[in-house]
Every structure is written in C-alpha cells, then in structure tokens.
C-alpha cells in the first residue's frame, strides 16, 4: 500500500516521459495521463538565442522608461506592474559612489561611507515597506522596494548637480544653489513615491505611511546637502 | 507526500532492480523514514510521540520547506543506507534544522500579521498621543490608561536616529570601528528596548500592573520630548536654552511617564524605586545625547572621563561642568519623584 501511494503521488513528475515503465508487482491506481506535445508558450519568443547586447538594451530600455515615470509621476501603474530592482541598484550605487568620492583618501572626516549609504537606502526602504504592510497596505514587498528605489532618482540628479556646483563655487552662493536643488529634488522624490504608493493604502492612514517616506528621503537629501569633498 | 528523488528511482525500477529497492527503503519522505525507524529500533512511546509531532509539523510547513526537504533527502539517500542508525540520526537532525529555517523564513509574513494589531492607529490618534506625552496627569489613585501601540514609538525612535545623525555630523564626531548610522541606531534602539525591559523587570519585581507592550509604548512616546529638545538644541546653540528645554520639556514627559507608572503601582518603596530609576535614566539620556553629539561652539575642550564615556572613541569637545550637572540632574529627578507622591 505504501508503494502505491508513492507511485500515485509521483504522477506529475514523469508526466513528460512517454516510455514510463512500472514493474508489475506494484499495483497502479488512479489515472495516469501522459500529455502529448510540449506546452511551450509561443506568445513570448525565446530570449535564449538572441545576442547579449539586445537583452541588455531591452532591460536598460525598461529601466529608462521607469525613470521617465518617476520624473513625471502621473499615477501610472507601470512602476508597480512590472517591478525590477535593477534601476534602484543602479541609482543606489551611483549615489553611494558619488557620496563616497570625497572621503576616500582621508579616514577621519566621517564622511558617508559607501556601505553606509547603501545600507541606509536598502534598510530604509525595507522598513518603510514593512511599515506600510503593517498599516494594512495592499502593495507587495518588492513593488514597494522598486518604487522607493526608483524615486531616489531626483536625489541622484541633485547629487550630480551638487558636485558640479562644488567644482565651480563652494562659497555662500554655491550653498544656496545646492540647497535649492536638493530641497526641490527632495520634494520631488517624496511626491513621486507618494503618488505611486498612496493608492495601495487605506485612505485614512496615508499620513502615517508618508511620514517614514518623508524621513527616509530627508536623511538622504540631508546627506547630499552636507557632502563636501575634502 | 513523497519527494522527487524517490520518485525518479521508482520509474527506473526495472533497470536497477534490487539496488533500487534498498534506496526506496532507505530514503524518501519523512513518513516512510519513520516507519523504517520503527521497524529497526522497535516502536517505543518516544518514537511514536516524535513521529506524531513530526507529521503534524510537516503539515504546517509550506512548499518552501518542501523544496529544502527534497534536496536534503536526496543528499542523505546514500548516507542512510551505509551508516544505519547513526547516519539516520544525523540526517534527522540536519533535516530538522533545515526545516526550522525554512519555516522561519516563511513565518516572516505570519509575524507581520501578528504585529498588525499594534499598528492599528489613525493619524489623529498618533497626534493626540504625541501631545499627551507632554501632559502629566495628576491621577494616581486609579490606573491610568496606557495605549499599547507601536507605530508612534517606532517612528519616534527613527526620528531620533535621524536627529542624532544630524548632531553627529555637525559635531564632527568620529567613531572608529563603526559607522555613525550604526551608532545612532544602536543608541536609540538600545535605549528604547533596554530601558523598557529593565523597567519592566523592575515593575515585575515590584508588582506593578503594566505589560511589556505598554512599557514600550510609554517609553517610546516619552522619546518625543528628546526628539523635540535635541532637534532644537542641535541647531540653536545656547546652553541656557538647552537647560531650560531639558527641564521643561524633558521634565514634563518624564513626569507624565512617572505619573502613569505610579498610578499602576502600589506601595511607597516600589513607587520610589520604579519612578526614580525611570526618571533618572530618561533625563540623563537626554543630557548624554545632547552633550555627546553637540557641535563645538565655545572651543573649550574638557573631556569627561568617567562612567559616562562609552567605549567608542570620539573627538574631545565642550562639556561644561558636566559632572556637576549630572549630579544635579540625579538629585533633581529624585526630588521630583518624591514631590509627586
């Protein structure tokens, strides 16, 4: 009886084999179907035999499209529907590398280390996501990570601008310019991520979800603003 | 319920004959495994109990766990055949460990559901509780209501982390063997969780009616004053301003916590013990945070060497009459406690 059970429960495993042989002393129960023909979906063409360049370009194009969505947040669900973490990784590494730049040679100035920025961004988004789940949000874990990661983009742009400004003018005027740029991109980031995330939250609790997002981008933008290459 | 490796074997059973039978006997799923064990070692009550428990556990484990299980079973097929009892025991142990981890990973989402009731708040409620955390209630005969909620405390702790980071950056704090972020998070969470459990322990000893959840919530909302005071004084550098804010805002939130604790404790000595400890710790923590991570304004370098220096190294900065202040603080907080009786 044990053997029979074993065989029965294994049925799906050899569904693809056409010449299944079963010894005679094992009683076979239940129905065994051997599907003829392979169930390959033909609507998505195979990406195995295309050039690597094409694959990369397609993925980059998808990432680029999502960048546009962040820059022009109009409550589109593209960022939520097919999420990916390539864009967030790219942005996060870029930001961390640029924040790292100044303090690589001197050990004592307490500038943000690469790992620190990296950890802040990822752990921060994980915490925000968990918080939104706890408050009863209906968004999935990685969707939220994706949105939060992509919405760092205005801040990364601000970082590039800041470095350019610091090259030219590091006096008071430079600071004012940097402050305005960082503040604007901070607002932009918060606004964009709220636009994407707010729909998945219960309407009476939006403020509670937005607060950690606000804090998260505030810390990052503050790090960008206080960055100075030594 | 049977795993993949055994299944493949049984399809080939004609070709491999008796050898294969052995393998089927030795390996496969946990159920068959246990049957074998009973055959060889004789079924004792212990075995039966264990088997029952294992079968029950197996029902709980999800597909993820099943995946790990399959891989491991395949690995142990040979081992069990060769080494018999010992091998089986080791395999069982490893299997158990693997299953525990898999179910732990799965339980992450389950845990979220467990925590969800503590995050069931409205924005208005959070705002009211923040305001109430600065208003001491003079009602000590009847137990005060303490909301058991974790959203506000958690967000306040994160806010405090951000403020501390700001303070560390502007003060040029250098921490070797660690990052500013890690130190800030460690300090804040360490204080929140550590002090809450310590006070809870004391409360348990002195028979106070308070749960751990309420303690965490009470202390967490108490950190609102710290956030306020530190946010102001890290940006506005007047020592007198800090002392005023420290006494007024810090004192108010401390009084509020002390009043809530007193109302839930019976007897003079337990009250004194609980509230004295809490008040001293709460006020001193604010002092510590302010002076440890404060910007150098006056340039007087006066390092405090004493019990309050944490194991981290940092640059020296102004600490005017620190030790005297500490003593004062202790005396004052104890005095406040005595008065509130």
Coordinates of C-alpha atoms in Angstrom, one line a residue:
Chain A
X1 CA 0.0 0.0 0.0
X2 CA 2.9 2.3 0.7
X3 CA 4.3 1.7 -2.7
X4 CA 1.1 2.5 -4.3
X5 CA 0.8 5.8 -2.5
X6 CA 4.3 6.6 -3.5
X7 CA 3.6 6.0 -7.1
X8 CA 0.4 7.9 -7.1
X9 CA 1.9 11.0 -5.6
X10 CA 4.7 10.9 -8.1
X11 CA 2.5 11.1 -11.1
X12 CA 3.2 14.6 -12.1
X13 CA 6.9 14.0 -12.0
X14 CA 7.1 11.7 -15.0
X15 CA 4.3 13.4 -16.9
X16 CA 6.8 14.4 -19.6
X17 CA 8.1 10.9 -20.3
X18 CA 6.4 8.8 -22.9
X19 CA 8.0 5.5 -22.1
X20 CA 7.3 5.1 -18.4
X21 CA 7.9 1.6 -17.2
X22 CA 6.4 0.3 -14.0
X23 CA 7.2 -3.0 -12.5
X24 CA 4.4 -5.5 -12.4
X25 CA 4.4 -6.1 -8.6
X26 CA 3.3 -2.5 -7.9
X27 CA -0.4 -2.0 -8.1
X28 CA -1.1 1.2 -10.0
X29 CA -4.1 3.1 -9.0
X30 CA -5.7 6.3 -10.2
X31 CA -5.5 7.8 -13.6
X32 CA -2.2 8.5 -15.3
X33 CA -2.2 10.9 -18.2
X34 CA 0.8 11.5 -20.4
X35 CA 0.3 14.8 -22.2
X36 CA 1.5 14.6 -25.8
X37 CA 3.2 17.7 -27.1
X38 CA 5.1 20.2 -25.2
X39 CA 3.3 23.0 -23.5
X40 CA 5.6 25.8 -24.6
X41 CA 4.1 29.3 -24.7
X42 CA 4.8 30.7 -28.1
X43 CA 3.5 34.2 -27.4
X44 CA 6.8 35.1 -25.7
X45 CA 9.5 34.4 -28.0
X46 CA 12.6 32.7 -26.6
X47 CA 15.3 35.1 -25.4
X48 CA 17.9 32.4 -25.1
X49 CA 19.4 32.7 -28.6
X50 CA 19.3 36.4 -29.1
X51 CA 22.5 38.5 -28.8
X52 CA 23.5 39.6 -25.3
X53 CA 23.5 43.2 -26.5
X54 CA 19.8 43.0 -27.3
X55 CA 19.0 41.6 -23.9
X56 CA 20.8 44.3 -22.1
X57 CA 19.4 47.0 -24.3
X58 CA 15.9 45.8 -23.7
X59 CA 16.4 45.8 -19.9
X60 CA 18.0 49.1 -20.0
X61 CA 15.2 50.5 -22.0
X62 CA 12.7 49.2 -19.4
X63 CA 14.7 50.9 -16.7
X64 CA 14.9 54.1 -18.7
X65 CA 11.1 54.1 -19.2
X66 CA 10.6 53.8 -15.5
X67 CA 13.0 56.7 -14.9
X68 CA 10.7 58.8 -17.1
X69 CA 7.7 57.6 -15.0
X70 CA 9.4 58.9 -11.8
X71 CA 10.3 62.2 -13.4
X72 CA 6.7 62.7 -14.5
X73 CA 4.6 60.9 -11.9
X74 CA 1.1 60.7 -13.2
X75 CA -0.2 57.8 -11.1
X76 CA 0.7 55.3 -13.8
X77 CA 0.9 51.7 -12.6
X78 CA 3.8 50.8 -14.8
X79 CA 6.2 51.1 -11.9
X80 CA 4.1 48.8 -9.9
X81 CA 3.1 46.3 -12.5
X82 CA 6.4 45.0 -13.7
X83 CA 8.8 45.9 -10.9
X84 CA 12.5 45.3 -11.1
X85 CA 15.4 46.1 -8.8
X86 CA 18.0 46.9 -11.5
X87 CA 17.1 50.6 -11.5
X88 CA 17.2 51.0 -7.7
X89 CA 20.5 49.2 -7.6
X90 CA 21.9 51.4 -10.3
X91 CA 20.7 54.6 -8.6
X92 CA 21.8 53.5 -5.2
X93 CA 25.3 52.5 -6.3
X94 CA 25.7 55.8 -8.3
X95 CA 24.6 57.8 -5.3
X96 CA 26.8 55.9 -2.9
X97 CA 29.9 56.2 -5.1
X98 CA 29.4 59.9 -5.5
X99 CA 29.0 60.4 -1.8
X100 CA 32.0 58.3 -1.2
X101 CA 34.3 60.2 -3.5
X102 CA 35.5 62.9 -1.2
X103 CA 36.3 60.9 1.9
X104 CA 38.2 58.1 0.3
X105 CA 41.7 59.4 1.0
X106 CA 41.2 60.9 4.4
X107 CA 40.0 58.5 7.1
X108 CA 38.9 60.8 9.8
X109 CA 36.4 63.2 8.3
X110 CA 33.5 61.0 9.0
X111 CA 32.1 61.3 5.5
X112 CA 29.4 58.8 4.5
X113 CA 31.0 55.5 3.5
X114 CA 29.8 53.6 0.6
X115 CA 28.4 50.8 2.8
X116 CA 26.6 53.3 5.0
X117 CA 24.7 54.9 2.1
X118 CA 24.0 51.5 0.7
X119 CA 22.7 50.2 3.9
X120 CA 20.6 53.3 4.7
X121 CA 18.9 53.1 1.3
X122 CA 18.1 49.4 1.4
X123 CA 17.2 49.1 5.0
X124 CA 15.3 52.3 4.9
X125 CA 13.1 51.1 2.1
X126 CA 12.7 47.7 3.7
X127 CA 11.5 49.4 6.9
X128 CA 9.1 51.7 5.0
X129 CA 7.7 48.7 3.2
X130 CA 7.2 46.7 6.4
X131 CA 5.6 49.7 8.0
X132 CA 3.2 50.1 5.1
X133 CA 2.4 46.4 5.3
X134 CA 1.8 46.7 9.0
X135 CA -0.6 49.6 8.5
X136 CA -2.6 47.4 6.1
X137 CA -1.3 48.4 2.7
X138 CA -2.1 46.1 -0.2
X139 CA 1.2 46.5 -2.1
X140 CA 3.6 43.7 -2.4
X141 CA 7.0 43.8 -0.8
X142 CA 9.1 44.1 -4.0
X143 CA 6.8 46.5 -5.7
X144 CA 7.3 48.9 -2.8
X145 CA 11.0 48.4 -2.8
X146 CA 11.0 49.1 -6.5
X147 CA 9.0 52.3 -6.2
X148 CA 11.1 53.6 -3.3
X149 CA 14.3 52.8 -5.1
X150 CA 13.3 54.5 -8.4
X151 CA 12.2 57.6 -6.5
X152 CA 15.7 58.2 -5.4
X153 CA 16.4 59.4 -8.9
X154 CA 15.7 63.1 -8.3
X155 CA 18.1 62.9 -5.4
X156 CA 20.8 61.3 -7.5
X157 CA 20.4 64.0 -10.1
X158 CA 20.7 66.6 -7.3
X159 CA 23.9 64.9 -6.2
X160 CA 25.4 65.3 -9.7
X161 CA 24.4 68.9 -9.7
X162 CA 25.9 69.4 -6.3
X163 CA 29.2 68.0 -7.3
X164 CA 29.2 70.2 -10.4
X165 CA 28.4 73.3 -8.3
X166 CA 31.1 72.4 -5.8
X167 CA 33.6 72.3 -8.6
X168 CA 32.8 75.8 -9.5
X169 CA 31.7 77.6 -6.4
X170 CA 31.9 76.4 -2.8
X171 CA 31.0 79.7 -1.1
X172 CA 27.7 81.0 0.0
X173 CA 26.1 81.3 -3.4
X174 CA 27.1 77.7 -4.1
X175 CA 25.5 76.6 -0.9
X176 CA 22.3 78.4 -1.7
X177 CA 22.1 76.8 -5.1
X178 CA 22.8 73.4 -3.7
X179 CA 20.2 73.9 -1.0
X180 CA 17.5 74.8 -3.5
X181 CA 18.4 71.9 -5.8
X182 CA 18.4 69.4 -3.0
X183 CA 15.3 70.7 -1.5
X184 CA 13.4 70.6 -4.8
X185 CA 14.5 67.1 -5.5
X186 CA 13.6 66.0 -2.0
X187 CA 10.1 67.3 -2.5
X188 CA 10.0 65.7 -5.9
X189 CA 11.1 62.3 -4.5
X190 CA 8.6 62.4 -1.8
X191 CA 5.8 63.5 -4.1
X192 CA 6.5 60.9 -6.7
X193 CA 6.7 58.0 -4.3
X194 CA 3.6 59.1 -2.5
X195 CA 1.8 59.3 -5.9
X196 CA 2.7 55.7 -6.6
X197 CA 2.2 54.3 -3.1
X198 CA -0.8 56.2 -1.8
X199 CA -3.3 54.2 -3.8
X200 CA -2.4 51.0 -2.1
X201 CA -3.0 52.4 1.4
X202 CA -6.2 52.7 3.3
X203 CA -7.3 56.3 2.8
X204 CA -7.4 57.4 6.4
X205 CA -3.8 56.3 7.1
X206 CA -1.9 58.0 4.3
X207 CA -0.2 60.4 6.7
X208 CA 1.2 57.5 8.7
X209 CA 2.7 55.9 5.6
X210 CA 4.0 59.1 4.2
X211 CA 5.9 60.1 7.4
X212 CA 8.6 57.4 7.2
X213 CA 9.0 58.0 3.5
X214 CA 9.5 61.7 4.2
X215 CA 12.1 60.9 6.9
X216 CA 13.9 58.5 4.6
X217 CA 14.3 60.9 1.8
X218 CA 15.0 63.7 4.2
X219 CA 18.0 61.8 5.7
X220 CA 19.3 61.1 2.2
X221 CA 18.9 64.6 1.0
X222 CA 20.5 65.9 4.1
X223 CA 23.5 63.7 3.5
X224 CA 23.7 65.0 -0.1
X225 CA 23.5 68.6 1.1
X226 CA 26.2 68.3 3.8
X227 CA 28.5 66.4 1.5
X228 CA 31.8 68.3 0.7
X229 CA 34.7 66.7 -1.0
X230 CA 37.8 67.2 1.1
Chain B
X1 CA 3.7 13.1 0.4
X2 CA 6.8 11.9 -1.4
X3 CA 9.8 13.8 -2.6
X4 CA 11.4 13.9 -6.0
X5 CA 14.5 11.7 -5.7
X6 CA 12.5 8.7 -4.6
X7 CA 10.1 9.2 -7.5
X8 CA 12.8 9.1 -10.1
X9 CA 14.1 5.9 -8.7
X10 CA 10.8 4.2 -8.9
X11 CA 10.4 5.0 -12.5
X12 CA 13.6 3.1 -13.3
X13 CA 12.9 0.3 -11.0
X14 CA 13.1 -2.3 -13.8
X15 CA 16.5 -1.4 -14.8
X16 CA 18.0 -1.1 -11.3
X17 CA 16.2 -3.9 -9.6
X18 CA 17.1 -4.8 -6.0
X19 CA 19.5 -1.9 -5.5
X20 CA 16.8 0.5 -6.2
X21 CA 14.5 -1.2 -3.6
X22 CA 17.1 -0.6 -1.0
X23 CA 17.2 3.0 -1.9
X24 CA 13.5 3.4 -1.7
X25 CA 13.5 1.7 1.7
X26 CA 16.3 4.0 3.0
X27 CA 15.3 7.3 1.6
X28 CA 12.3 9.2 0.5
X29 CA 9.9 11.2 2.6
X30 CA 9.9 11.6 6.3
X31 CA 6.9 9.4 6.8
X32 CA 8.5 6.3 5.2
X33 CA 11.6 7.2 7.1
X34 CA 9.9 7.0 10.4
X35 CA 8.3 3.7 9.5
X36 CA 11.7 2.3 9.0
X37 CA 12.9 3.6 12.2
X38 CA 10.1 1.8 14.0
X39 CA 10.9 -1.4 12.3
X40 CA 14.6 -1.5 13.3
X41 CA 14.6 0.0 16.7
X42 CA 11.2 -1.2 17.9
X43 CA 8.5 1.3 18.4
X44 CA 8.7 3.0 21.8
X45 CA 6.4 5.7 23.0
X46 CA 9.1 8.2 22.5
X47 CA 9.4 7.3 18.8
X48 CA 5.7 7.4 18.4
X49 CA 5.4 10.8 20.0
X50 CA 8.2 12.2 18.0
X51 CA 6.7 10.8 14.8
X52 CA 3.4 12.2 15.6
X53 CA 4.8 15.6 16.3
X54 CA 6.9 15.5 13.1
X55 CA 3.9 14.6 11.0
X56 CA 2.0 17.4 12.5
X57 CA 4.8 19.8 11.8
X58 CA 5.1 18.6 8.3
X59 CA 1.5 19.6 7.6
X60 CA 2.3 23.2 8.7
X61 CA 5.4 23.5 6.6
X62 CA 4.8 25.1 3.2
X63 CA 6.1 24.5 -0.2
X64 CA 9.3 26.3 0.5
X65 CA 10.1 23.9 3.3
X66 CA 9.2 21.1 1.0
X67 CA 11.7 22.3 -1.5
X68 CA 14.5 22.2 1.0
X69 CA 13.4 18.9 2.3
X70 CA 13.6 17.4 -1.1
X71 CA 17.1 18.5 -1.7
X72 CA 18.3 17.2 1.7
X73 CA 16.6 13.9 1.3
X74 CA 18.3 13.3 -1.9
X75 CA 21.6 14.1 -0.3
X76 CA 21.0 11.7 2.5
X77 CA 19.9 8.7 0.5
X78 CA 23.2 7.1 0.3
X79 CA 24.3 8.1 3.8
X80 CA 21.4 6.3 5.5
X81 CA 22.0 3.2 3.6
X82 CA 25.6 3.0 4.6
X83 CA 25.7 4.1 8.2
X84 CA 22.4 3.0 9.5
X85 CA 21.3 4.3 12.8
X86 CA 23.9 7.0 13.3
X87 CA 23.6 8.3 9.9
X88 CA 19.8 8.4 10.2
X89 CA 20.1 10.3 13.4
X90 CA 22.4 13.0 12.0
X91 CA 20.3 13.2 8.9
X92 CA 17.2 13.7 11.1
X93 CA 18.9 16.5 13.0
X94 CA 20.0 18.3 9.9
X95 CA 16.7 17.9 8.3
X96 CA 15.0 19.3 11.4
X97 CA 17.4 22.3 11.3
X98 CA 16.7 22.9 7.6
X99 CA 13.1 22.7 8.1
X100 CA 13.2 25.1 11.0
X101 CA 15.0 27.7 8.9
X102 CA 12.6 27.3 6.0
X103 CA 9.6 27.7 8.2
X104 CA 11.2 30.6 9.9
X105 CA 11.6 32.3 6.5
X106 CA 8.0 31.6 5.8
X107 CA 6.9 32.8 9.1
X108 CA 8.1 36.3 8.3
X109 CA 4.7 37.1 6.8
X110 CA 2.9 35.4 9.5
X111 CA 4.7 37.5 12.0
X112 CA 3.6 40.6 10.2
X113 CA 0.1 39.6 10.8
X114 CA 0.8 39.0 14.5
X115 CA 2.2 42.6 14.8
X116 CA -0.5 44.2 12.8
X117 CA -2.8 45.0 15.8
X118 CA -0.1 47.1 17.4
X119 CA 0.0 49.3 14.3
X120 CA -3.8 49.8 14.2
X121 CA -3.9 53.6 14.6
X122 CA -5.3 56.7 13.0
X123 CA -3.2 59.8 12.3
X124 CA -5.4 61.8 14.7
X125 CA -4.7 59.2 17.5
X126 CA -1.0 59.4 17.0
X127 CA -1.1 63.2 17.1
X128 CA -3.1 63.2 20.3
X129 CA -0.8 60.7 21.9
X130 CA 2.2 62.8 21.0
X131 CA 0.6 65.8 22.7
X132 CA -0.5 63.8 25.7
X133 CA 3.0 62.5 26.1
X134 CA 3.9 66.0 27.3
X135 CA 1.0 66.4 29.6
X136 CA 1.4 64.7 33.0
X137 CA -1.9 63.6 34.5
X138 CA -2.3 64.0 38.3
X139 CA -4.4 60.9 38.8
X140 CA -2.5 58.3 40.9
X141 CA -5.3 56.5 42.7
X142 CA -6.7 54.8 39.6
X143 CA -4.6 53.1 37.0
X144 CA -4.1 55.4 34.0
X145 CA -4.8 54.1 30.5
X146 CA -1.7 53.4 28.5
X147 CA -2.3 52.6 24.9
X148 CA -0.4 49.6 23.6
X149 CA 0.7 50.7 20.2
X150 CA 4.0 50.6 18.5
X151 CA 3.7 52.8 15.4
X152 CA 4.3 56.1 17.2
X153 CA 7.2 54.8 19.3
X154 CA 8.9 53.2 16.4
X155 CA 8.6 56.3 14.3
X156 CA 9.9 58.4 17.1
X157 CA 12.9 56.2 17.5
X158 CA 13.6 56.5 13.8
X159 CA 13.2 60.2 14.0
X160 CA 15.6 60.3 16.9
X161 CA 18.1 58.3 14.9
X162 CA 17.9 60.9 12.1
X163 CA 18.3 63.7 14.6
X164 CA 21.3 62.0 16.2
X165 CA 22.9 61.5 12.8
X166 CA 22.5 65.2 12.2
X167 CA 24.0 66.0 15.6
X168 CA 26.9 63.7 15.0
X169 CA 27.6 65.1 11.6
X170 CA 27.6 68.7 12.7
X171 CA 29.7 68.0 15.7
X172 CA 32.3 66.2 13.6
X173 CA 32.0 63.0 15.7
X174 CA 34.4 60.4 14.6
X175 CA 33.7 56.8 15.6
X176 CA 36.3 54.2 14.9
X177 CA 35.3 50.7 14.2
X178 CA 31.7 51.5 13.4
X179 CA 29.6 53.9 11.4
X180 CA 27.6 56.9 12.6
X181 CA 24.5 55.3 11.4
X182 CA 25.1 52.1 13.3
X183 CA 25.9 54.0 16.5
X184 CA 22.8 56.2 16.2
X185 CA 20.6 53.2 15.6
X186 CA 22.3 51.2 18.4
X187 CA 21.9 54.1 20.9
X188 CA 18.3 54.8 20.2
X189 CA 17.0 51.2 19.9
X190 CA 19.3 50.1 22.7
X191 CA 17.8 52.8 25.0
X192 CA 14.3 52.1 24.0
X193 CA 14.4 48.3 24.2
X194 CA 16.9 48.1 27.0
X195 CA 15.4 50.6 29.4
X196 CA 11.8 49.4 28.6
X197 CA 12.8 45.8 29.5
X198 CA 14.8 47.0 32.6
X199 CA 11.8 49.0 33.9
X200 CA 9.5 46.1 33.0
X201 CA 11.7 43.8 35.0
X202 CA 11.6 46.2 38.0
X203 CA 7.9 46.6 37.6
X204 CA 7.6 42.8 37.6
X205 CA 9.6 42.7 40.8
X206 CA 7.5 45.4 42.5
X207 CA 4.2 44.0 41.3
X208 CA 3.2 46.9 39.0
X209 CA 0.4 46.4 36.7
X210 CA 2.0 47.1 33.3
X211 CA 2.7 44.9 30.3
X212 CA 5.8 45.0 28.2
X213 CA 3.9 46.4 25.3
X214 CA 2.6 49.3 27.5
X215 CA 6.0 49.9 28.7
X216 CA 7.4 50.1 25.2
X217 CA 4.6 52.4 24.2
X218 CA 5.0 54.6 27.2
X219 CA 8.8 55.0 26.9
X220 CA 8.6 55.3 23.1
X221 CA 6.2 58.3 23.4
X222 CA 8.4 59.6 26.1
X223 CA 11.1 59.9 23.4
X224 CA 9.1 62.7 21.8
X225 CA 10.5 65.2 24.2
X226 CA 14.0 64.0 23.4
X227 CA 13.3 64.5 19.7
X228 CA 12.0 68.0 20.3
X229 CA 14.7 69.1 22.6
X230 CA 17.6 67.7 20.5
X231 CA 16.2 69.0 17.3
X232 CA 16.1 72.5 18.7
X233 CA 19.4 72.4 20.5
X234 CA 21.4 70.8 17.8
X235 CA 20.6 73.8 15.7
X236 CA 20.4 76.6 18.2
X237 CA 23.5 76.6 20.3
X238 CA 22.7 78.2 23.7
X239 CA 23.5 76.2 26.8
X240 CA 20.9 78.1 28.8
X241 CA 18.3 77.3 26.2
X242 CA 19.1 73.6 26.4
X243 CA 18.9 73.6 30.2
X244 CA 15.5 75.2 30.1
X245 CA 14.2 72.9 27.5
X246 CA 15.7 70.0 29.2
X247 CA 14.0 70.8 32.5
X248 CA 10.6 71.9 31.0
X249 CA 10.0 69.5 28.0
X250 CA 12.1 66.6 29.3
X251 CA 10.7 67.1 32.7
X252 CA 7.1 67.1 31.5
X253 CA 7.5 63.9 29.6
X254 CA 9.3 62.3 32.5
X255 CA 6.5 63.4 34.8
X256 CA 3.9 62.0 32.5
X257 CA 5.6 58.6 32.5
X258 CA 6.2 58.7 36.2
X259 CA 2.6 59.5 36.9
X260 CA 1.4 56.7 34.7
X261 CA 3.7 54.3 36.5
X262 CA 2.8 55.5 39.9
X263 CA -0.9 55.0 39.2
X264 CA -0.2 51.4 38.4
X265 CA 2.0 50.6 41.4
X266 CA 1.1 50.1 45.0
X267 CA 3.3 51.0 47.9
X268 CA 5.8 53.6 48.6
X269 CA 9.1 51.8 48.1
X270 CA 8.2 50.1 44.8
X271 CA 7.0 53.5 43.5
X272 CA 10.1 55.2 44.5
X273 CA 12.3 52.5 43.0
X274 CA 10.5 52.3 39.7
X275 CA 9.9 56.0 39.2
X276 CA 13.3 57.1 40.4
X277 CA 15.1 54.7 38.0
X278 CA 12.9 55.7 35.1
X279 CA 13.2 59.4 35.7
X280 CA 16.9 59.3 36.2
X281 CA 17.5 57.2 33.1
X282 CA 15.2 59.3 31.0
X283 CA 16.7 62.7 32.0
X284 CA 20.2 61.5 31.9
X285 CA 19.8 60.0 28.4
X286 CA 18.7 63.4 27.1
X287 CA 21.7 65.0 28.7
X288 CA 24.0 62.4 27.4
X289 CA 22.7 62.7 23.8
X290 CA 23.0 66.4 23.9
X291 CA 26.5 66.7 25.2
X292 CA 28.0 63.8 23.4
X293 CA 27.0 64.9 20.0
X294 CA 26.9 68.6 20.3
X295 CA 28.7 71.0 18.0
X296 CA 31.8 72.6 19.3
X297 CA 30.7 76.2 20.0
X298 CA 32.9 77.6 22.6
X299 CA 36.0 75.6 21.9
X300 CA 36.6 74.7 25.5
X301 CA 37.9 71.2 25.5
X302 CA 37.0 69.5 28.6
X303 CA 36.7 65.8 28.2
X304 CA 34.7 63.9 30.7
X305 CA 36.5 60.9 31.9
X306 CA 34.2 58.8 33.9
X307 CA 31.5 56.2 33.8
X308 CA 29.5 58.0 31.2
X309 CA 32.1 57.7 28.5
X310 CA 31.0 54.9 26.1
X311 CA 33.5 52.5 24.6
X312 CA 33.5 54.4 21.4
X313 CA 36.3 57.0 20.7
X314 CA 35.4 60.4 19.7
X315 CA 37.0 63.8 19.5
X316 CA 37.0 66.0 22.6
X317 CA 34.5 68.8 22.8
X318 CA 33.0 71.2 25.2
X319 CA 31.4 69.6 28.2
X320 CA 31.0 72.5 30.7
X321 CA 30.6 71.3 34.2
X322 CA 29.3 68.0 33.1
X323 CA 29.8 66.0 36.2
X324 CA 28.2 68.7 38.3
X325 CA 25.2 68.8 36.0
X326 CA 24.9 65.0 36.2
X327 CA 24.8 65.1 40.0
X328 CA 22.3 67.9 39.9
X329 CA 20.1 66.0 37.5
X330 CA 20.1 63.0 39.6
X331 CA 19.2 65.0 42.7
X332 CA 16.5 66.9 40.9
X333 CA 14.9 63.9 39.3
X334 CA 14.8 62.1 42.6
X335 CA 13.4 65.2 44.2
X336 CA 10.7 65.4 41.5
X337 CA 9.8 61.9 42.2
X338 CA 9.5 62.5 45.9
X339 CA 7.3 65.5 45.3
X340 CA 5.0 63.8 43.0
X341 CA 4.0 61.4 45.7

